[in-house]
Short mmCIF file of N, CA and C in Angstrom, two decimals:
data_model
loop_
_atom_site.label_atom_id
_atom_site.label_comp_id
_atom_site.label_asym_id
_atom_site.label_seq_id
_atom_site.Cartn_x
_atom_site.Cartn_y
_atom_site.Cartn_z
N MET A 1 -20.17 0.48 1.56
CA MET A 1 -19.13 0.97 1.21
C MET A 1 -18.95 1.67 2.43
N GLU A 2 -20.18 2.52 3.16
CA GLU A 2 -20.15 3.53 3.49
C GLU A 2 -20.13 3.37 5.04
N ARG A 3 -20.31 2.22 5.72
CA ARG A 3 -19.81 1.70 7.36
C ARG A 3 -17.71 1.46 6.89
N ILE A 4 -17.58 1.59 6.10
CA ILE A 4 -15.84 2.08 6.15
C ILE A 4 -15.49 3.34 5.85
N THR A 5 -14.26 3.49 7.34
CA THR A 5 -14.00 5.22 7.34
C THR A 5 -13.38 5.05 6.79
N GLU A 6 -12.23 6.32 6.37
CA GLU A 6 -11.48 6.94 5.37
C GLU A 6 -10.44 6.36 6.11
N ASP A 7 -9.91 6.28 7.82
CA ASP A 7 -8.68 6.34 9.07
C ASP A 7 -8.90 4.56 7.96
N GLN A 8 -10.15 3.81 7.63
CA GLN A 8 -9.98 2.05 7.73
C GLN A 8 -9.15 2.13 6.57
N VAL A 9 -10.00 2.57 5.63
CA VAL A 9 -8.95 2.78 3.81
C VAL A 9 -7.90 3.26 4.04
N ALA A 10 -6.90 4.03 4.90
CA ALA A 10 -5.96 4.56 4.71
C ALA A 10 -4.86 4.18 5.27
N ARG A 11 -5.32 2.66 6.44
CA ARG A 11 -4.57 2.04 7.02
C ARG A 11 -4.71 0.38 6.45
N LEU A 12 -5.82 0.21 5.65
CA LEU A 12 -5.12 -1.11 5.01
C LEU A 12 -4.87 -0.93 4.01
N VAL A 13 -4.48 0.05 2.95
CA VAL A 13 -3.60 0.50 2.06
C VAL A 13 -1.97 0.33 1.90
N ARG A 14 -2.40 1.24 3.18
CA ARG A 14 -0.60 1.79 3.84
C ARG A 14 -0.33 0.24 4.09
N PHE A 15 -0.38 -0.93 5.08
CA PHE A 15 -1.30 -2.57 5.24
C PHE A 15 -0.01 -3.49 4.11
N VAL A 16 -0.98 -3.23 2.87
CA VAL A 16 -1.09 -4.23 1.70
C VAL A 16 0.40 -3.16 1.47
N PHE A 17 -0.04 -2.41 0.49
CA PHE A 17 1.42 -1.27 0.09
C PHE A 17 2.70 -1.95 1.04
N ALA A 18 3.09 -1.70 1.94
CA ALA A 18 4.44 -1.99 3.30
C ALA A 18 3.88 -3.06 3.04
N ARG A 19 3.32 -4.42 2.33
CA ARG A 19 3.84 -6.25 2.27
C ARG A 19 4.08 -5.82 1.24
N ILE A 20 4.46 -5.48 0.00
CA ILE A 20 4.42 -5.76 -1.39
C ILE A 20 5.97 -4.65 -1.09
N PRO A 21 6.86 -6.09 -1.83
CA PRO A 21 8.12 -5.16 -2.42
C PRO A 21 7.73 -4.10 -3.66
N ASP A 22 9.22 -3.18 -3.20
CA ASP A 22 9.79 -2.50 -4.54
C ASP A 22 9.96 -2.62 -5.64
N PRO A 23 9.01 -3.32 -7.09
CA PRO A 23 9.55 -4.44 -7.70
C PRO A 23 11.37 -3.67 -8.07
N ALA A 24 11.84 -2.30 -7.86
CA ALA A 24 13.16 -1.55 -8.20
C ALA A 24 13.59 -2.94 -7.44
N SER A 25 13.65 -3.58 -6.35
CA SER A 25 14.78 -4.09 -5.57
C SER A 25 14.60 -5.74 -5.84
N CYS A 26 13.51 -6.43 -6.50
CA CYS A 26 13.10 -7.19 -6.77
C CYS A 26 13.96 -7.73 -8.65
N GLN A 27 14.23 -8.71 -8.96
CA GLN A 27 14.97 -9.40 -10.55
C GLN A 27 13.96 -10.52 -10.78
N GLY A 28 13.53 -10.52 -12.12
CA GLY A 28 12.92 -11.90 -12.87
C GLY A 28 11.73 -11.60 -12.81
N GLU A 29 11.30 -13.18 -11.81
CA GLU A 29 10.33 -12.99 -11.75
C GLU A 29 9.66 -12.46 -10.22
N ALA A 30 10.18 -12.86 -9.98
CA ALA A 30 9.65 -11.59 -8.18
C ALA A 30 9.54 -9.78 -8.73
N ARG A 31 10.12 -9.84 -9.51
CA ARG A 31 10.11 -8.01 -10.64
C ARG A 31 8.59 -8.11 -10.88
N ARG A 32 7.92 -8.83 -11.89
CA ARG A 32 6.80 -9.17 -12.25
C ARG A 32 6.34 -9.57 -11.42
N ALA A 33 6.13 -10.21 -10.09
CA ALA A 33 5.02 -10.83 -9.92
C ALA A 33 4.93 -9.40 -8.81
N ALA A 34 5.19 -8.48 -8.23
CA ALA A 34 5.98 -7.70 -7.20
C ALA A 34 4.94 -7.02 -8.25
N THR A 35 5.36 -6.07 -9.12
CA THR A 35 4.37 -5.28 -9.99
C THR A 35 3.51 -5.15 -10.79
N ALA A 36 2.90 -6.61 -10.37
CA ALA A 36 2.16 -6.96 -10.89
C ALA A 36 0.46 -6.59 -9.19
N LEU A 37 1.13 -7.72 -8.38
CA LEU A 37 0.67 -6.81 -7.26
C LEU A 37 0.22 -5.70 -6.54
N ARG A 38 1.13 -4.92 -7.54
CA ARG A 38 1.06 -3.39 -7.22
C ARG A 38 0.16 -2.54 -7.43
N LEU A 39 0.10 -3.59 -9.58
CA LEU A 39 -0.31 -2.42 -10.61
C LEU A 39 -2.70 -2.36 -9.68
N ALA A 40 -2.53 -4.38 -9.45
CA ALA A 40 -3.69 -4.54 -8.99
C ALA A 40 -4.43 -4.17 -7.69
N ALA A 41 -3.27 -3.72 -6.55
CA ALA A 41 -4.04 -3.05 -5.40
C ALA A 41 -3.92 -1.43 -5.63
N ASN A 42 -2.99 -0.84 -6.91
CA ASN A 42 -3.08 0.91 -7.23
C ASN A 42 -5.16 0.36 -7.88
N LYS A 43 -4.96 -0.62 -8.67
CA LYS A 43 -6.83 -0.67 -9.27
C LYS A 43 -7.81 -0.42 -8.23
N GLN A 44 -7.46 -1.61 -7.07
CA GLN A 44 -8.18 -1.72 -6.52
C GLN A 44 -8.27 -0.61 -5.60
N ILE A 45 -7.96 0.22 -5.52
CA ILE A 45 -7.70 1.42 -3.90
C ILE A 45 -8.35 2.24 -4.73
N ALA A 46 -8.39 2.84 -6.98
CA ALA A 46 -8.19 3.81 -7.39
C ALA A 46 -9.69 3.71 -6.89
N ALA A 47 -10.48 2.65 -7.76
CA ALA A 47 -11.59 2.26 -7.65
C ALA A 47 -12.47 2.70 -5.99
N VAL A 48 -11.24 2.15 -4.85
CA VAL A 48 -12.43 3.00 -3.33
C VAL A 48 -12.64 3.94 -4.05
N ARG A 49 -12.27 4.78 -3.48
CA ARG A 49 -10.88 5.90 -3.99
C ARG A 49 -12.20 7.41 -4.88
N PHE A 50 -12.41 6.98 -5.78
CA PHE A 50 -13.15 6.85 -6.76
C PHE A 50 -14.66 7.15 -5.83
N HIS A 51 -14.71 6.12 -6.21
CA HIS A 51 -16.94 6.00 -5.67
C HIS A 51 -16.94 6.95 -4.33
N ARG A 52 -15.75 6.72 -3.40
CA ARG A 52 -16.29 7.61 -2.15
C ARG A 52 -15.91 8.95 -2.87
N SER A 53 -15.35 9.71 -3.71
CA SER A 53 -15.02 10.79 -4.07
C SER A 53 -16.26 11.21 -5.06
N SER A 54 -16.70 9.88 -5.53
CA SER A 54 -18.30 10.91 -7.15
C SER A 54 -19.57 10.97 -5.83
N LEU A 55 -19.64 12.31 -6.51
CA LEU A 55 -21.10 12.39 -6.33
C LEU A 55 -22.39 11.48 -5.83
N PRO A 56 -23.16 12.37 -5.04
CA PRO A 56 -24.26 11.15 -4.91
C PRO A 56 -24.71 10.45 -5.94
N GLU A 57 -25.73 11.35 -6.89
CA GLU A 57 -25.92 10.87 -8.49
C GLU A 57 -24.71 9.33 -8.84
N GLN A 58 -23.96 10.07 -8.96
CA GLN A 58 -22.79 8.95 -9.60
C GLN A 58 -22.60 7.81 -8.60
N ALA A 59 -22.90 7.43 -7.08
CA ALA A 59 -22.12 7.04 -6.53
C ALA A 59 -23.01 5.60 -6.96
N ALA A 60 -24.01 5.21 -7.02
CA ALA A 60 -25.27 4.52 -7.19
C ALA A 60 -24.52 3.67 -8.19
N GLY A 61 -23.70 4.90 -9.23
CA GLY A 61 -23.51 3.88 -10.54
C GLY A 61 -21.85 2.60 -10.25
N THR A 62 -20.93 3.28 -9.68
CA THR A 62 -19.54 2.66 -8.86
C THR A 62 -19.66 2.31 -7.30
N GLU A 63 -21.12 1.76 -7.08
CA GLU A 63 -20.75 1.32 -5.38
C GLU A 63 -20.17 -0.16 -5.89
N LEU A 64 -21.38 -0.87 -7.33
CA LEU A 64 -20.63 -2.54 -7.66
C LEU A 64 -19.35 -2.94 -7.23
N HIS A 65 -18.68 -1.87 -8.49
CA HIS A 65 -17.69 -1.53 -8.63
C HIS A 65 -16.66 -1.96 -7.21
N ALA A 66 -16.23 -0.15 -6.81
CA ALA A 66 -16.01 -0.56 -5.05
C ALA A 66 -16.05 -1.82 -4.57
N THR A 67 -17.56 -1.94 -4.19
CA THR A 67 -17.03 -2.95 -3.21
C THR A 67 -16.82 -3.95 -3.76
N ALA A 68 -16.79 -4.14 -4.85
CA ALA A 68 -15.69 -5.75 -5.15
C ALA A 68 -14.38 -5.29 -5.11
N SER A 69 -13.69 -3.98 -5.42
CA SER A 69 -12.50 -3.69 -5.69
C SER A 69 -12.06 -3.91 -3.94
N TRP A 70 -13.36 -3.09 -3.14
CA TRP A 70 -12.31 -3.27 -1.69
C TRP A 70 -12.19 -4.32 -1.23
N ASN A 71 -12.82 -5.45 -0.80
CA ASN A 71 -13.61 -7.07 -1.17
C ASN A 71 -12.12 -7.60 -1.31
N LEU A 72 -11.41 -6.94 -3.12
CA LEU A 72 -10.25 -7.51 -3.29
C LEU A 72 -8.88 -7.71 -2.54
N LEU A 73 -9.18 -6.60 -2.36
CA LEU A 73 -8.43 -5.22 -1.58
C LEU A 73 -7.89 -6.28 -0.14
N VAL A 74 -9.05 -6.45 0.61
CA VAL A 74 -8.81 -7.09 1.73
C VAL A 74 -8.86 -8.45 1.71
N ALA A 75 -9.04 -9.62 0.60
CA ALA A 75 -8.35 -10.54 0.48
C ALA A 75 -6.63 -10.74 0.31
N PHE A 76 -6.61 -9.49 -0.93
CA PHE A 76 -4.43 -9.87 0.04
C PHE A 76 -4.01 -9.11 0.81
N ALA A 77 -4.85 -8.28 1.11
CA ALA A 77 -4.50 -8.17 2.92
C ALA A 77 -4.23 -9.40 4.00
N GLU A 78 -5.75 -10.65 3.67
CA GLU A 78 -5.64 -11.22 4.39
C GLU A 78 -4.41 -12.71 3.96
N ILE A 79 -4.08 -12.11 3.07
CA ILE A 79 -2.98 -12.83 2.99
C ILE A 79 -2.28 -13.10 4.08
N TRP A 80 -1.76 -12.15 4.71
CA TRP A 80 -0.53 -10.93 5.69
C TRP A 80 -2.02 -11.08 7.48
N HIS A 81 -2.61 -12.10 7.49
CA HIS A 81 -3.02 -12.07 8.33
C HIS A 81 -3.25 -12.25 9.51
N ASP A 82 -1.49 -12.71 9.29
CA ASP A 82 -1.16 -13.49 11.21
C ASP A 82 0.32 -12.32 11.62
N HIS A 83 0.58 -10.95 10.76
CA HIS A 83 1.32 -9.60 10.97
C HIS A 83 0.85 -9.21 12.53
N PRO A 84 1.57 -9.35 12.97
CA PRO A 84 1.71 -8.09 14.78
C PRO A 84 1.01 -6.69 13.82
N GLU A 85 1.10 -5.85 12.88
CA GLU A 85 0.05 -4.97 12.09
C GLU A 85 -1.46 -4.68 11.59
N PHE A 86 -1.46 -6.10 11.26
CA PHE A 86 -2.19 -6.37 10.51
C PHE A 86 -3.25 -5.71 10.68
N PRO A 87 -4.53 -5.01 10.20
CA PRO A 87 -5.36 -3.93 10.96
C PRO A 87 -7.11 -4.11 10.91
N ALA A 88 -7.13 -5.50 11.75
CA ALA A 88 -8.10 -6.20 11.90
C ALA A 88 -9.64 -5.52 11.34
N ASP A 89 -10.21 -4.75 12.10
CA ASP A 89 -10.49 -3.82 11.96
C ASP A 89 -10.88 -3.14 10.71
N ALA A 90 -10.26 -3.20 10.21
CA ALA A 90 -9.76 -1.93 8.57
C ALA A 90 -10.27 -3.31 7.40
N ALA A 91 -9.55 -4.34 7.78
CA ALA A 91 -10.04 -5.71 7.01
C ALA A 91 -11.38 -6.38 6.93
N MET A 92 -12.85 -5.64 6.91
CA MET A 92 -13.56 -5.96 6.62
C MET A 92 -14.56 -5.66 5.57
N GLU A 93 -15.29 -7.54 5.11
CA GLU A 93 -15.46 -7.34 3.96
C GLU A 93 -16.63 -6.51 3.60
N THR A 94 -17.29 -5.53 2.55
CA THR A 94 -18.12 -4.74 3.02
C THR A 94 -20.38 -6.42 2.64
N PHE A 95 -19.50 -7.85 1.47
CA PHE A 95 -20.76 -8.50 1.91
C PHE A 95 -20.02 -9.41 0.86
N GLU A 96 -20.44 -10.57 1.42
CA GLU A 96 -20.08 -11.97 0.87
C GLU A 96 -20.27 -11.61 -1.23
N PHE A 97 -19.68 -12.83 -1.36
CA PHE A 97 -20.62 -12.77 -2.55
C PHE A 97 -20.74 -14.32 -3.13
N ASP A 98 -22.08 -14.46 -3.70
CA ASP A 98 -23.27 -15.85 -3.86
C ASP A 98 -22.01 -16.00 -5.11
N SER A 99 -21.13 -17.41 -5.61
CA SER A 99 -20.18 -18.07 -6.07
C SER A 99 -20.73 -18.36 -7.40
N GLU A 100 -22.66 -18.21 -7.57
CA GLU A 100 -23.72 -18.55 -8.53
C GLU A 100 -24.01 -16.64 -9.46
N SER A 101 -23.63 -16.49 -8.73
CA SER A 101 -23.77 -15.47 -8.94
C SER A 101 -23.09 -14.41 -8.34
N PRO A 102 -22.04 -14.29 -9.18
CA PRO A 102 -20.57 -13.07 -8.42
C PRO A 102 -20.83 -11.78 -8.53
N LEU A 103 -21.98 -11.14 -9.37
CA LEU A 103 -22.27 -10.27 -9.38
C LEU A 103 -23.14 -9.43 -8.22
N SER A 104 -24.15 -10.50 -7.67
CA SER A 104 -25.68 -9.97 -6.89
C SER A 104 -24.57 -10.55 -5.63
N PRO A 105 -24.78 -9.47 -4.20
CA PRO A 105 -24.36 -9.43 -2.93
C PRO A 105 -25.50 -11.32 -2.29
N THR A 106 -25.07 -11.84 -1.20
CA THR A 106 -25.69 -13.29 -0.76
C THR A 106 -27.37 -12.10 -0.13
N THR A 107 -28.09 -13.28 -0.29
CA THR A 107 -28.61 -11.85 1.04
C THR A 107 -28.33 -13.15 3.15
N ASN A 108 -28.09 -14.29 2.56
CA ASN A 108 -27.68 -14.15 4.59
C ASN A 108 -26.26 -14.08 4.06
N HIS A 109 -26.46 -12.82 5.72
CA HIS A 109 -25.07 -12.99 5.98
C HIS A 109 -24.66 -13.55 6.71
N ASP A 110 -22.97 -13.76 7.30
CA ASP A 110 -23.12 -14.75 7.52
C ASP A 110 -21.35 -13.58 8.87
N PRO A 111 -22.29 -13.57 10.15
CA PRO A 111 -21.34 -12.29 10.73
C PRO A 111 -20.35 -12.96 10.85
N ARG A 112 -19.53 -14.68 11.29
CA ARG A 112 -18.22 -14.43 11.15
C ARG A 112 -17.35 -13.61 9.88
N CYS A 113 -17.50 -13.42 9.20
CA CYS A 113 -17.17 -13.38 8.26
C CYS A 113 -16.58 -11.91 7.97
N GLU A 114 -16.85 -11.61 9.22
CA GLU A 114 -15.68 -9.53 9.53
C GLU A 114 -15.23 -9.69 9.75
N ARG A 115 -14.13 -9.37 10.59
CA ARG A 115 -13.20 -8.64 11.14
C ARG A 115 -13.35 -8.48 12.25
#
């Protein structure tokens, strides 16, 4: 998480929220989907911001959750990767997860995964 700047966080957050419609402007299932996306994005952003504002002695306990939350926020943004305003330099994953042990980072880092 340390290599991700506040500017990158802010740009990715703005990009994702600009793509999710306002639930008030939707009806029926579209309203529920927009509400769910906003709620999920808000939870991920809150975890990242909480970690980044934590005291150093607390940060060790929040880093894994913040990292997973950031990666999910990046996954949201990736839906619109072909959008001309896609913030490629901000949409970088912190590390890959091993499907066998998703709570542990993989040891072999593939640089092609970075944007």
